[in-house]
Amino acid sequence: MGQDRARPWLRSTSTGYRRPPVRAVQEAGQGPEGLVGFVLAAVLVGALTGLTAATFRLALTGAGGWRDRLTDLARGHGALGLLLLVGGGAVCTAAAAALVRRVEPHAEGSGIPHVEAVVEGRAGPGRFRILPVKYAGGLLAIGGGGLALGREGPSVQMGSSVAVLVSSVLRRSRADLRLLVAAGAAAGLATAFNAPIAGGVFVLEELLKSFHPRATIATLVASASGFAVAAPLVGAAPDFHVPPLADPRLSGAPWVLAVGVLTGLLGVLYNRAVLTGLHHVDTSRRPAEVRAAVIGAVVGVVAWCGPQLVGGGDELTQQALLGQGAVPVLLGVLALRFALGVLSYAALTPGGLFAPMLVLGSQCGLVVGLVAVQVAPGSAPEPAALALVGLAAFFTATVHAPVTGLVLATELTGSTNQLFPMLGACAVAMLVAVVLRSRPIYDLLTDRATARAVA
């Protein structure tokens, strides 16, 4: 009733609630004139985010190439080379952690939980210095240190920081600021993976949890403008190549079901492992830089043993999507990357979870595919097809965003004829996660970030 007294145009009538008068909507910035200005602001946010995220992606690629060359050089110099590699990883990771702890704590981790908290109104937008700390810290941790983290988290949070700056300069309302923050996040994800549709869908499905027209317009416009600006710099082709895959057959359904069950279980375990790792970090008395240095040193040892095992893992995902590998080796890689991903995120440096999820999901699907070919060579789906299915299903199990998982897998590979088995596996993986009462990873991380901010 108090709300009705404050806004009499909300009072009910015999036909329901009255629609607000045009003047009231326009005063709130929702009229046609306000919408045009809002859309232009979203275009600007997307364009600036696309430029920022594209240069970050290029710099990360360059840093990764530098790390690979250093690794090759170190492996040719015995114990001295190992010491150099381990020390370099420790220094880079500790430097990234120091930037976060001493300059901008909100820049830690994926950044998506902080963006989600801002969009929900549970946290303030933060300071603009999140952007340079996220940029530099991500290059140090992922590019220099080789942590098993992804570029998409930093790109998403840098997009939200761009939105805060644009909203401040253009003097947009607080409600518009939240929507523009979400729009910047969409542009960041679109640029990180060359996936403009997935960027928009993820924000609407996971962050906003709404397809309200105003939010949808801002998100899709920013995602499109960000992709358009970034494309000349990073290209517009899908990030991964998948060989031509045969159309799915009903006889392959049991194997698709198996992928859904396994990725669902693995996703639940992964979420719990990440939160457990963070709990140990939050209760530790050791300085953040020391913990990060130890983690960076461990990653350096792994890089010495296998350079392709560290970093975001795009090469591992690509090999899986080509159907390449042997089951024992893949199981080892799967276990190592699972542990390495949890350990890397516990360093509290800038870095995302998407790319590590893609590695785990595609590896899991490929293992099932290779077993299926041995057990039922005449009816089993192609291993590469099940790797693609596993990629989408594992993402769904961890994030609880099946539509984003389907769209992301499709845009990442350009493959469209596996949508039906992906849909089935995503449904099963989601069912497993819900039955086991596993909450979405970003909801868990958002609760943690909010609780720490209050404390």
Tab-separated table of C-alpha atoms in Angstrom:
chain	number	residue	atom	x	y	z
A	1	MET	CA	0.000	0.000	0.000
A	2	GLY	CA	2.889	2.378	0.746
A	3	GLN	CA	4.100	1.869	-2.784
A	4	ASP	CA	0.645	2.620	-4.155
A	5	ARG	CA	0.464	5.915	-2.217
A	6	ALA	CA	3.840	6.963	-3.561
A	7	ARG	CA	2.862	6.090	-7.115
A	8	PRO	CA	-0.931	6.394	-7.483
A	9	TRP	CA	-0.789	5.229	-11.087
A	10	LEU	CA	0.006	1.733	-9.729
A	11	ARG	CA	-3.366	1.413	-7.980
A	12	SER	CA	-5.452	-1.499	-9.159
A	13	THR	CA	-8.628	-1.102	-11.146
A	14	SER	CA	-11.278	-3.561	-12.223
A	15	THR	CA	-9.086	-4.489	-15.176
A	16	GLY	CA	-5.836	-4.758	-13.209
A	17	TYR	CA	-3.026	-2.285	-12.529
A	18	ARG	CA	-2.954	0.925	-14.483
A	19	ARG	CA	-0.020	1.532	-16.730
A	20	PRO	CA	2.154	4.464	-15.640
A	21	PRO	CA	1.532	7.696	-17.523
A	22	VAL	CA	3.977	8.584	-20.286
A	23	ARG	CA	5.306	11.539	-18.345
A	24	ALA	CA	6.234	9.354	-15.379
A	25	VAL	CA	8.101	6.934	-17.621
A	26	GLN	CA	9.964	9.696	-19.400
A	27	GLU	CA	10.934	11.291	-16.092
A	28	ALA	CA	12.471	7.949	-15.130
A	29	GLY	CA	14.506	7.979	-18.327
A	30	GLN	CA	12.437	5.268	-19.957
A	31	GLY	CA	10.791	7.213	-22.779
A	32	PRO	CA	11.843	7.233	-26.450
A	33	GLU	CA	14.300	10.079	-25.996
A	34	GLY	CA	15.877	8.464	-22.957
A	35	LEU	CA	16.048	5.121	-24.744
A	36	VAL	CA	17.955	6.594	-27.688
A	37	GLY	CA	20.545	8.121	-25.389
A	38	PHE	CA	20.730	4.890	-23.423
A	39	VAL	CA	21.348	2.840	-26.580
A	40	LEU	CA	24.069	5.240	-27.725
A	41	ALA	CA	25.711	4.859	-24.319
A	42	ALA	CA	25.548	1.066	-24.731
A	43	VAL	CA	27.176	1.351	-28.165
A	44	LEU	CA	30.000	3.410	-26.680
A	45	VAL	CA	30.454	0.961	-23.810
A	46	GLY	CA	30.613	-1.945	-26.247
A	47	ALA	CA	33.092	-0.252	-28.571
A	48	LEU	CA	35.483	0.766	-25.792
A	49	THR	CA	35.206	-2.658	-24.192
A	50	GLY	CA	35.889	-4.356	-27.509
A	51	LEU	CA	39.039	-2.312	-27.972
A	52	THR	CA	40.229	-2.963	-24.417
A	53	ALA	CA	39.469	-6.693	-24.425
A	54	ALA	CA	40.962	-7.184	-27.892
A	55	THR	CA	44.269	-5.589	-26.925
A	56	PHE	CA	44.261	-7.645	-23.728
A	57	ARG	CA	43.733	-10.792	-25.762
A	58	LEU	CA	46.573	-9.900	-28.124
A	59	ALA	CA	48.892	-9.035	-25.242
A	60	LEU	CA	48.008	-12.311	-23.525
A	61	THR	CA	48.819	-14.243	-26.688
A	62	GLY	CA	52.156	-12.463	-26.908
A	63	ALA	CA	52.924	-13.157	-23.248
A	64	GLY	CA	52.013	-16.804	-23.708
A	65	GLY	CA	54.369	-17.058	-26.677
A	66	TRP	CA	57.129	-15.470	-24.639
A	67	ARG	CA	56.496	-17.954	-21.824
A	68	ASP	CA	56.632	-20.894	-24.249
A	69	ARG	CA	59.958	-19.731	-25.666
A	70	LEU	CA	61.362	-19.261	-22.192
A	71	THR	CA	60.177	-22.741	-21.247
A	72	ASP	CA	61.861	-24.298	-24.273
A	73	LEU	CA	65.063	-22.460	-23.429
A	74	ALA	CA	64.921	-23.458	-19.760
A	75	ARG	CA	64.340	-27.129	-20.542
A	76	GLY	CA	67.648	-27.156	-22.364
A	77	HIS	CA	69.622	-25.999	-19.310
A	78	GLY	CA	68.858	-28.679	-16.742
A	79	ALA	CA	68.427	-27.749	-13.082
A	80	LEU	CA	69.323	-24.110	-13.702
A	81	GLY	CA	66.578	-23.855	-16.292
A	82	LEU	CA	64.071	-25.464	-13.945
A	83	LEU	CA	65.004	-22.980	-11.229
A	84	LEU	CA	64.550	-20.101	-13.668
A	85	LEU	CA	61.138	-21.361	-14.763
A	86	VAL	CA	59.899	-21.971	-11.239
A	87	GLY	CA	61.251	-18.638	-10.006
A	88	GLY	CA	59.753	-16.736	-12.932
A	89	GLY	CA	56.328	-18.274	-12.337
A	90	ALA	CA	56.518	-17.466	-8.633
A	91	VAL	CA	57.528	-13.844	-9.230
A	92	CYS	CA	54.846	-13.185	-11.878
A	93	THR	CA	52.074	-14.745	-9.796
A	94	ALA	CA	53.162	-12.977	-6.611
A	95	ALA	CA	53.283	-9.645	-8.457
A	96	ALA	CA	49.739	-10.169	-9.748
A	97	ALA	CA	48.510	-11.035	-6.243
A	98	ALA	CA	50.256	-7.967	-4.826
A	99	LEU	CA	48.531	-5.724	-7.357
A	100	VAL	CA	45.162	-7.086	-6.285
A	101	ARG	CA	45.776	-6.958	-2.534
A	102	ARG	CA	47.508	-3.597	-2.374
A	103	VAL	CA	45.843	-1.642	-5.177
A	104	GLU	CA	42.377	-3.033	-5.958
A	105	PRO	CA	40.953	-6.072	-4.082
A	106	HIS	CA	37.856	-6.151	-6.315
A	107	ALA	CA	40.101	-7.203	-9.214
A	108	GLU	CA	40.734	-10.675	-7.795
A	109	GLY	CA	39.561	-13.863	-9.478
A	110	SER	CA	37.132	-14.021	-12.336
A	111	GLY	CA	35.520	-10.630	-11.772
A	112	ILE	CA	32.160	-11.957	-12.913
A	113	PRO	CA	30.932	-12.372	-9.289
A	114	HIS	CA	31.667	-8.695	-8.611
A	115	VAL	CA	29.851	-7.698	-11.797
A	116	GLU	CA	26.881	-9.855	-10.792
A	117	ALA	CA	26.798	-8.222	-7.355
A	118	VAL	CA	26.831	-4.757	-8.966
A	119	VAL	CA	24.036	-5.664	-11.372
A	120	GLU	CA	21.933	-7.044	-8.506
A	121	GLY	CA	22.549	-3.929	-6.428
A	122	ARG	CA	24.420	-5.882	-3.730
A	123	ALA	CA	27.686	-3.991	-4.292
A	124	GLY	CA	28.834	-0.605	-5.513
A	125	PRO	CA	30.253	-0.247	-9.024
A	126	GLY	CA	33.806	0.020	-7.740
A	127	ARG	CA	36.614	2.285	-8.851
A	128	PHE	CA	37.882	2.622	-12.393
A	129	ARG	CA	41.315	1.398	-11.368
A	130	ILE	CA	39.862	-2.113	-11.441
A	131	LEU	CA	40.525	-1.997	-15.194
A	132	PRO	CA	44.308	-1.404	-15.190
A	133	VAL	CA	44.825	-3.812	-12.284
A	134	LYS	CA	42.785	-6.475	-14.050
A	135	TYR	CA	44.672	-5.889	-17.294
A	136	ALA	CA	48.171	-5.944	-15.815
A	137	GLY	CA	47.382	-8.636	-13.242
A	138	GLY	CA	45.867	-10.907	-15.879
A	139	LEU	CA	48.930	-10.588	-18.088
A	140	LEU	CA	51.203	-11.412	-15.160
A	141	ALA	CA	49.188	-14.341	-13.827
A	142	ILE	CA	48.004	-16.022	-17.036
A	143	GLY	CA	50.577	-14.871	-19.551
A	144	GLY	CA	53.671	-14.763	-17.352
A	145	GLY	CA	52.813	-17.211	-14.570
A	146	GLY	CA	50.940	-19.712	-16.754
A	147	LEU	CA	48.072	-20.143	-14.276
A	148	ALA	CA	45.210	-22.313	-15.520
A	149	LEU	CA	42.821	-19.377	-15.823
A	150	GLY	CA	40.913	-17.800	-18.699
A	151	ARG	CA	40.924	-14.399	-20.362
A	152	GLU	CA	37.139	-14.033	-20.300
A	153	GLY	CA	36.812	-13.116	-16.598
A	154	PRO	CA	39.158	-10.142	-16.833
A	155	SER	CA	37.526	-9.107	-20.115
A	156	VAL	CA	34.078	-9.159	-18.533
A	157	GLN	CA	35.122	-7.090	-15.521
A	158	MET	CA	37.074	-4.627	-17.654
A	159	GLY	CA	33.905	-4.159	-19.685
A	160	SER	CA	31.964	-3.359	-16.535
A	161	SER	CA	34.640	-0.822	-15.523
A	162	VAL	CA	34.333	0.845	-18.910
A	163	ALA	CA	30.582	1.032	-18.343
A	164	VAL	CA	31.076	2.737	-14.978
A	165	LEU	CA	33.282	5.375	-16.594
A	166	VAL	CA	30.873	5.975	-19.486
A	167	SER	CA	27.887	6.168	-17.117
A	168	SER	CA	29.705	8.702	-14.972
A	169	VAL	CA	30.708	10.889	-17.911
A	170	LEU	CA	27.229	10.770	-19.481
A	171	ARG	CA	25.520	11.115	-16.083
A	172	ARG	CA	23.250	8.125	-16.497
A	173	SER	CA	20.952	7.094	-13.676
A	174	ARG	CA	21.842	4.358	-11.193
A	175	ALA	CA	19.402	1.984	-12.899
A	176	ASP	CA	21.010	2.668	-16.269
A	177	LEU	CA	24.458	2.217	-14.761
A	178	ARG	CA	23.593	-1.317	-13.660
A	179	LEU	CA	22.297	-2.218	-17.110
A	180	LEU	CA	25.333	-0.686	-18.799
A	181	VAL	CA	27.608	-2.657	-16.468
A	182	ALA	CA	25.850	-5.798	-17.662
A	183	ALA	CA	26.175	-4.615	-21.261
A	184	GLY	CA	29.916	-4.046	-20.817
A	185	ALA	CA	30.227	-7.556	-19.408
A	186	ALA	CA	28.520	-8.940	-22.515
A	187	ALA	CA	30.896	-7.053	-24.787
A	188	GLY	CA	33.879	-8.376	-22.823
A	189	LEU	CA	32.780	-11.979	-23.162
A	190	ALA	CA	31.924	-11.490	-26.833
A	191	THR	CA	35.453	-10.251	-27.514
A	192	ALA	CA	37.177	-12.872	-25.368
A	193	PHE	CA	35.694	-15.777	-27.324
A	194	ASN	CA	34.565	-14.233	-30.631
A	195	ALA	CA	31.062	-15.112	-29.467
A	196	PRO	CA	28.786	-12.064	-29.589
A	197	ILE	CA	25.532	-13.989	-29.187
A	198	ALA	CA	26.850	-16.039	-26.265
A	199	GLY	CA	28.090	-12.848	-24.622
A	200	GLY	CA	24.629	-11.335	-24.684
A	201	VAL	CA	22.837	-14.530	-23.732
A	202	PHE	CA	25.146	-15.200	-20.781
A	203	VAL	CA	24.505	-11.791	-19.285
A	204	LEU	CA	20.743	-12.056	-19.755
A	205	GLU	CA	20.531	-15.652	-18.534
A	206	GLU	CA	23.075	-15.628	-15.702
A	207	LEU	CA	23.724	-12.050	-14.546
A	208	LEU	CA	20.426	-10.281	-15.135
A	209	LYS	CA	18.272	-13.432	-15.105
A	210	SER	CA	15.815	-11.435	-17.164
A	211	PHE	CA	15.037	-10.687	-20.800
A	212	HIS	CA	13.461	-7.288	-20.099
A	213	PRO	CA	13.403	-5.274	-23.340
A	214	ARG	CA	15.591	-2.437	-22.078
A	215	ALA	CA	18.184	-4.832	-20.685
A	216	THR	CA	18.089	-6.980	-23.801
A	217	ILE	CA	18.601	-4.016	-26.115
A	218	ALA	CA	21.563	-2.692	-24.140
A	219	THR	CA	23.210	-6.092	-23.832
A	220	LEU	CA	22.880	-7.111	-27.461
A	221	VAL	CA	23.864	-3.685	-28.788
A	222	ALA	CA	26.992	-3.552	-26.613
A	223	SER	CA	27.927	-7.120	-27.488
A	224	ALA	CA	27.572	-6.413	-31.205
A	225	SER	CA	29.515	-3.149	-31.109
A	226	GLY	CA	32.273	-4.708	-29.025
A	227	PHE	CA	32.604	-7.602	-31.462
A	228	ALA	CA	32.625	-5.233	-34.440
A	229	VAL	CA	35.455	-3.148	-32.983
A	230	ALA	CA	37.495	-6.177	-31.889
A	231	ALA	CA	37.117	-8.204	-35.096
A	232	PRO	CA	39.724	-6.253	-37.148
A	233	LEU	CA	42.240	-6.851	-34.358
A	234	VAL	CA	41.613	-10.463	-33.328
A	235	GLY	CA	39.641	-11.789	-36.286
A	236	ALA	CA	36.055	-12.980	-36.471
A	237	ALA	CA	36.555	-16.702	-37.123
A	238	PRO	CA	35.532	-19.286	-34.477
A	239	ASP	CA	38.208	-19.868	-31.855
A	240	PHE	CA	38.255	-23.636	-32.390
A	241	HIS	CA	38.190	-25.869	-35.447
A	242	VAL	CA	36.023	-28.972	-35.503
A	243	PRO	CA	36.220	-31.492	-38.356
A	244	PRO	CA	33.035	-32.158	-40.328
A	245	LEU	CA	30.843	-34.220	-38.030
A	246	ALA	CA	28.225	-36.747	-39.075
A	247	ASP	CA	24.629	-35.967	-38.205
A	248	PRO	CA	23.662	-37.458	-34.831
A	249	ARG	CA	21.841	-40.789	-34.741
A	250	LEU	CA	19.458	-42.164	-32.154
A	251	SER	CA	21.777	-45.119	-31.565
A	252	GLY	CA	24.288	-42.731	-30.020
A	253	ALA	CA	21.827	-41.492	-27.361
A	254	PRO	CA	23.188	-43.709	-24.523
A	255	TRP	CA	26.654	-42.227	-24.978
A	256	VAL	CA	25.269	-38.703	-24.984
A	257	LEU	CA	23.436	-39.577	-21.778
A	258	ALA	CA	26.707	-40.850	-20.299
A	259	VAL	CA	28.423	-37.569	-21.148
A	260	GLY	CA	25.615	-35.648	-19.452
A	261	VAL	CA	25.833	-37.727	-16.275
A	262	LEU	CA	29.635	-37.622	-16.059
A	263	THR	CA	29.932	-33.900	-16.766
A	264	GLY	CA	27.132	-33.241	-14.274
A	265	LEU	CA	28.979	-35.111	-11.546
A	266	LEU	CA	32.301	-33.532	-12.483
A	267	GLY	CA	30.736	-30.072	-12.537
A	268	VAL	CA	29.312	-30.506	-9.039
A	269	LEU	CA	32.703	-31.715	-7.792
A	270	TYR	CA	34.459	-28.812	-9.512
A	271	ASN	CA	32.232	-26.193	-7.893
A	272	ARG	CA	32.807	-27.693	-4.464
A	273	ALA	CA	36.548	-27.944	-5.050
A	274	VAL	CA	36.809	-24.276	-6.075
A	275	LEU	CA	34.894	-23.130	-2.994
A	276	THR	CA	36.934	-25.426	-0.756
A	277	GLY	CA	40.156	-23.980	-2.162
A	278	LEU	CA	38.923	-20.456	-1.555
A	279	HIS	CA	37.867	-21.353	1.988
A	280	HIS	CA	41.388	-22.524	2.773
A	281	VAL	CA	42.754	-19.290	1.342
A	282	ASP	CA	40.309	-17.111	3.281
A	283	THR	CA	41.245	-18.788	6.552
A	284	SER	CA	44.982	-18.818	5.894
A	285	ARG	CA	47.280	-16.453	7.803
A	286	ARG	CA	50.004	-16.478	5.168
A	287	PRO	CA	50.419	-13.286	3.117
A	288	ALA	CA	48.626	-13.400	-0.223
A	289	GLU	CA	51.870	-12.834	-2.115
A	290	VAL	CA	53.522	-15.837	-0.457
A	291	ARG	CA	50.617	-18.137	-1.271
A	292	ALA	CA	50.555	-16.898	-4.845
A	293	ALA	CA	54.305	-17.391	-5.207
A	294	VAL	CA	54.026	-21.009	-4.065
A	295	ILE	CA	51.203	-21.641	-6.522
A	296	GLY	CA	53.171	-19.979	-9.314
A	297	ALA	CA	56.163	-22.182	-8.488
A	298	VAL	CA	53.999	-25.326	-8.687
A	299	VAL	CA	52.671	-24.224	-12.064
A	300	GLY	CA	56.268	-23.638	-13.154
A	301	VAL	CA	57.109	-27.251	-12.349
A	302	VAL	CA	54.103	-28.413	-14.378
A	303	ALA	CA	55.212	-26.203	-17.277
A	304	TRP	CA	58.654	-27.824	-17.113
A	305	CYS	CA	57.051	-31.255	-17.471
A	306	GLY	CA	54.534	-30.236	-20.150
A	307	PRO	CA	54.265	-26.649	-21.436
A	308	GLN	CA	50.904	-27.335	-23.070
A	309	LEU	CA	49.374	-28.242	-19.703
A	310	VAL	CA	49.483	-24.711	-18.269
A	311	GLY	CA	47.782	-21.451	-19.208
A	312	GLY	CA	44.217	-21.083	-20.407
A	313	GLY	CA	44.305	-24.480	-22.114
A	314	ASP	CA	43.054	-23.545	-25.581
A	315	GLU	CA	45.444	-26.040	-27.198
A	316	LEU	CA	44.111	-28.847	-25.035
A	317	THR	CA	40.542	-27.945	-25.935
A	318	GLN	CA	41.436	-27.812	-29.614
A	319	GLN	CA	43.059	-31.254	-29.525
A	320	ALA	CA	40.002	-32.691	-27.809
A	321	LEU	CA	37.669	-31.166	-30.400
A	322	LEU	CA	39.738	-32.858	-33.100
A	323	GLY	CA	39.147	-36.197	-31.374
A	324	GLN	CA	42.833	-36.700	-30.637
A	325	GLY	CA	44.199	-38.549	-27.613
A	326	ALA	CA	44.471	-41.826	-25.729
A	327	VAL	CA	42.228	-42.606	-22.774
A	328	PRO	CA	44.965	-43.059	-20.122
A	329	VAL	CA	46.667	-39.823	-21.148
A	330	LEU	CA	43.380	-37.931	-21.262
A	331	LEU	CA	42.409	-39.132	-17.785
A	332	GLY	CA	45.743	-37.891	-16.481
A	333	VAL	CA	45.330	-34.535	-18.180
A	334	LEU	CA	41.775	-34.280	-16.885
A	335	ALA	CA	42.861	-34.922	-13.289
A	336	LEU	CA	45.836	-32.563	-13.554
A	337	ARG	CA	43.870	-29.707	-15.105
A	338	PHE	CA	41.093	-30.145	-12.546
A	339	ALA	CA	43.560	-29.747	-9.678
A	340	LEU	CA	45.533	-27.038	-11.456
A	341	GLY	CA	42.401	-25.006	-12.128
A	342	VAL	CA	41.336	-25.086	-8.482
A	343	LEU	CA	44.859	-24.252	-7.338
A	344	SER	CA	45.235	-21.405	-9.837
A	345	TYR	CA	41.967	-19.776	-8.811
A	346	ALA	CA	43.041	-19.956	-5.158
A	347	ALA	CA	45.968	-17.642	-5.991
A	348	LEU	CA	43.409	-14.766	-5.999
A	349	THR	CA	44.940	-13.201	-9.087
A	350	PRO	CA	42.912	-11.924	-12.056
A	351	GLY	CA	41.727	-14.802	-14.232
A	352	GLY	CA	38.511	-16.471	-15.365
A	353	LEU	CA	36.908	-19.896	-15.093
A	354	PHE	CA	35.381	-20.252	-18.566
A	355	ALA	CA	38.491	-21.445	-20.415
A	356	PRO	CA	39.405	-24.057	-17.771
A	357	MET	CA	35.800	-25.305	-17.911
A	358	LEU	CA	36.077	-25.773	-21.672
A	359	VAL	CA	39.175	-27.921	-21.192
A	360	LEU	CA	37.555	-30.168	-18.590
A	361	GLY	CA	34.287	-30.554	-20.474
A	362	SER	CA	35.874	-31.362	-23.830
A	363	GLN	CA	38.347	-33.812	-22.247
A	364	CYS	CA	35.555	-35.595	-20.393
A	365	GLY	CA	33.454	-35.882	-23.540
A	366	LEU	CA	36.424	-37.138	-25.541
A	367	VAL	CA	37.153	-39.887	-22.995
A	368	VAL	CA	33.568	-41.125	-23.337
A	369	GLY	CA	33.839	-40.891	-27.124
A	370	LEU	CA	37.027	-42.953	-27.302
A	371	VAL	CA	35.556	-45.614	-24.997
A	372	ALA	CA	32.374	-45.655	-27.081
A	373	VAL	CA	34.291	-46.280	-30.296
A	374	GLN	CA	35.992	-49.283	-28.702
A	375	VAL	CA	32.802	-50.711	-27.208
A	376	ALA	CA	30.337	-50.011	-30.022
A	377	PRO	CA	32.286	-49.003	-33.144
A	378	GLY	CA	29.272	-49.244	-35.414
A	379	SER	CA	26.839	-47.078	-33.489
A	380	ALA	CA	28.941	-44.776	-31.301
A	381	PRO	CA	29.135	-41.038	-32.072
A	382	GLU	CA	32.444	-39.631	-33.225
A	383	PRO	CA	34.813	-38.811	-30.346
A	384	ALA	CA	35.113	-35.207	-31.556
A	385	ALA	CA	31.323	-34.871	-31.462
A	386	LEU	CA	31.153	-36.071	-27.861
A	387	ALA	CA	34.014	-33.728	-26.948
A	388	LEU	CA	31.866	-30.849	-28.219
A	389	VAL	CA	28.856	-32.181	-26.335
A	390	GLY	CA	30.924	-32.484	-23.168
A	391	LEU	CA	32.128	-28.901	-23.501
A	392	ALA	CA	28.567	-27.567	-23.454
A	393	ALA	CA	27.337	-29.992	-20.780
A	394	PHE	CA	30.115	-29.317	-18.269
A	395	PHE	CA	29.589	-25.570	-18.604
A	396	THR	CA	25.892	-26.114	-17.952
A	397	ALA	CA	26.562	-28.219	-14.859
A	398	THR	CA	28.832	-25.615	-13.282
A	399	VAL	CA	27.116	-22.377	-14.306
A	400	HIS	CA	23.491	-23.588	-14.645
A	401	ALA	CA	23.167	-21.634	-17.878
A	402	PRO	CA	22.225	-24.233	-20.520
A	403	VAL	CA	21.243	-21.760	-23.232
A	404	THR	CA	24.586	-19.997	-22.923
A	405	GLY	CA	26.352	-23.365	-23.004
A	406	LEU	CA	24.636	-24.332	-26.251
A	407	VAL	CA	25.225	-20.990	-27.936
A	408	LEU	CA	28.815	-20.709	-26.711
A	409	ALA	CA	29.758	-24.185	-27.953
A	410	THR	CA	28.197	-23.415	-31.324
A	411	GLU	CA	29.906	-20.039	-31.750
A	412	LEU	CA	33.270	-21.307	-30.531
A	413	THR	CA	33.342	-24.049	-33.160
A	414	GLY	CA	30.972	-22.992	-35.922
A	415	SER	CA	29.413	-26.475	-35.734
A	416	THR	CA	25.622	-26.522	-35.793
A	417	ASN	CA	24.576	-30.121	-36.453
A	418	GLN	CA	25.285	-31.296	-32.896
A	419	LEU	CA	22.721	-29.063	-31.216
A	420	PHE	CA	20.306	-31.908	-30.484
A	421	PRO	CA	22.786	-34.138	-28.588
A	422	MET	CA	24.212	-31.044	-26.860
A	423	LEU	CA	20.702	-30.150	-25.731
A	424	GLY	CA	20.149	-33.635	-24.322
A	425	ALA	CA	23.494	-33.734	-22.511
A	426	CYS	CA	23.016	-30.234	-21.095
A	427	ALA	CA	19.581	-31.210	-19.771
A	428	VAL	CA	20.991	-34.310	-18.071
A	429	ALA	CA	23.994	-32.436	-16.651
A	430	MET	CA	21.705	-29.731	-15.281
A	431	LEU	CA	19.430	-32.381	-13.768
A	432	VAL	CA	22.356	-34.058	-12.020
A	433	ALA	CA	23.557	-30.727	-10.619
A	434	VAL	CA	20.100	-29.769	-9.362
A	435	VAL	CA	19.426	-33.182	-7.811
A	436	LEU	CA	22.742	-32.967	-5.959
A	437	ARG	CA	21.787	-29.450	-4.806
A	438	SER	CA	24.770	-27.801	-6.423
A	439	ARG	CA	24.344	-24.060	-6.829
A	440	PRO	CA	25.753	-22.182	-9.842
A	441	ILE	CA	29.430	-21.392	-9.407
A	442	TYR	CA	28.986	-17.668	-9.975
A	443	ASP	CA	26.182	-17.437	-7.413
A	444	LEU	CA	28.474	-19.097	-4.871
A	445	LEU	CA	31.338	-16.764	-5.719
A	446	THR	CA	29.056	-13.717	-5.614
A	447	ASP	CA	27.870	-14.661	-2.119
A	448	ARG	CA	31.502	-15.009	-1.031
A	449	ALA	CA	32.480	-11.653	-2.515
A	450	THR	CA	29.499	-9.909	-0.914
A	451	ALA	CA	30.167	-11.477	2.475
A	452	ARG	CA	33.821	-10.443	2.373
A	453	ALA	CA	32.873	-6.884	1.410
A	454	VAL	CA	30.507	-6.653	4.388
A	455	ALA	CA	33.088	-8.153	6.745
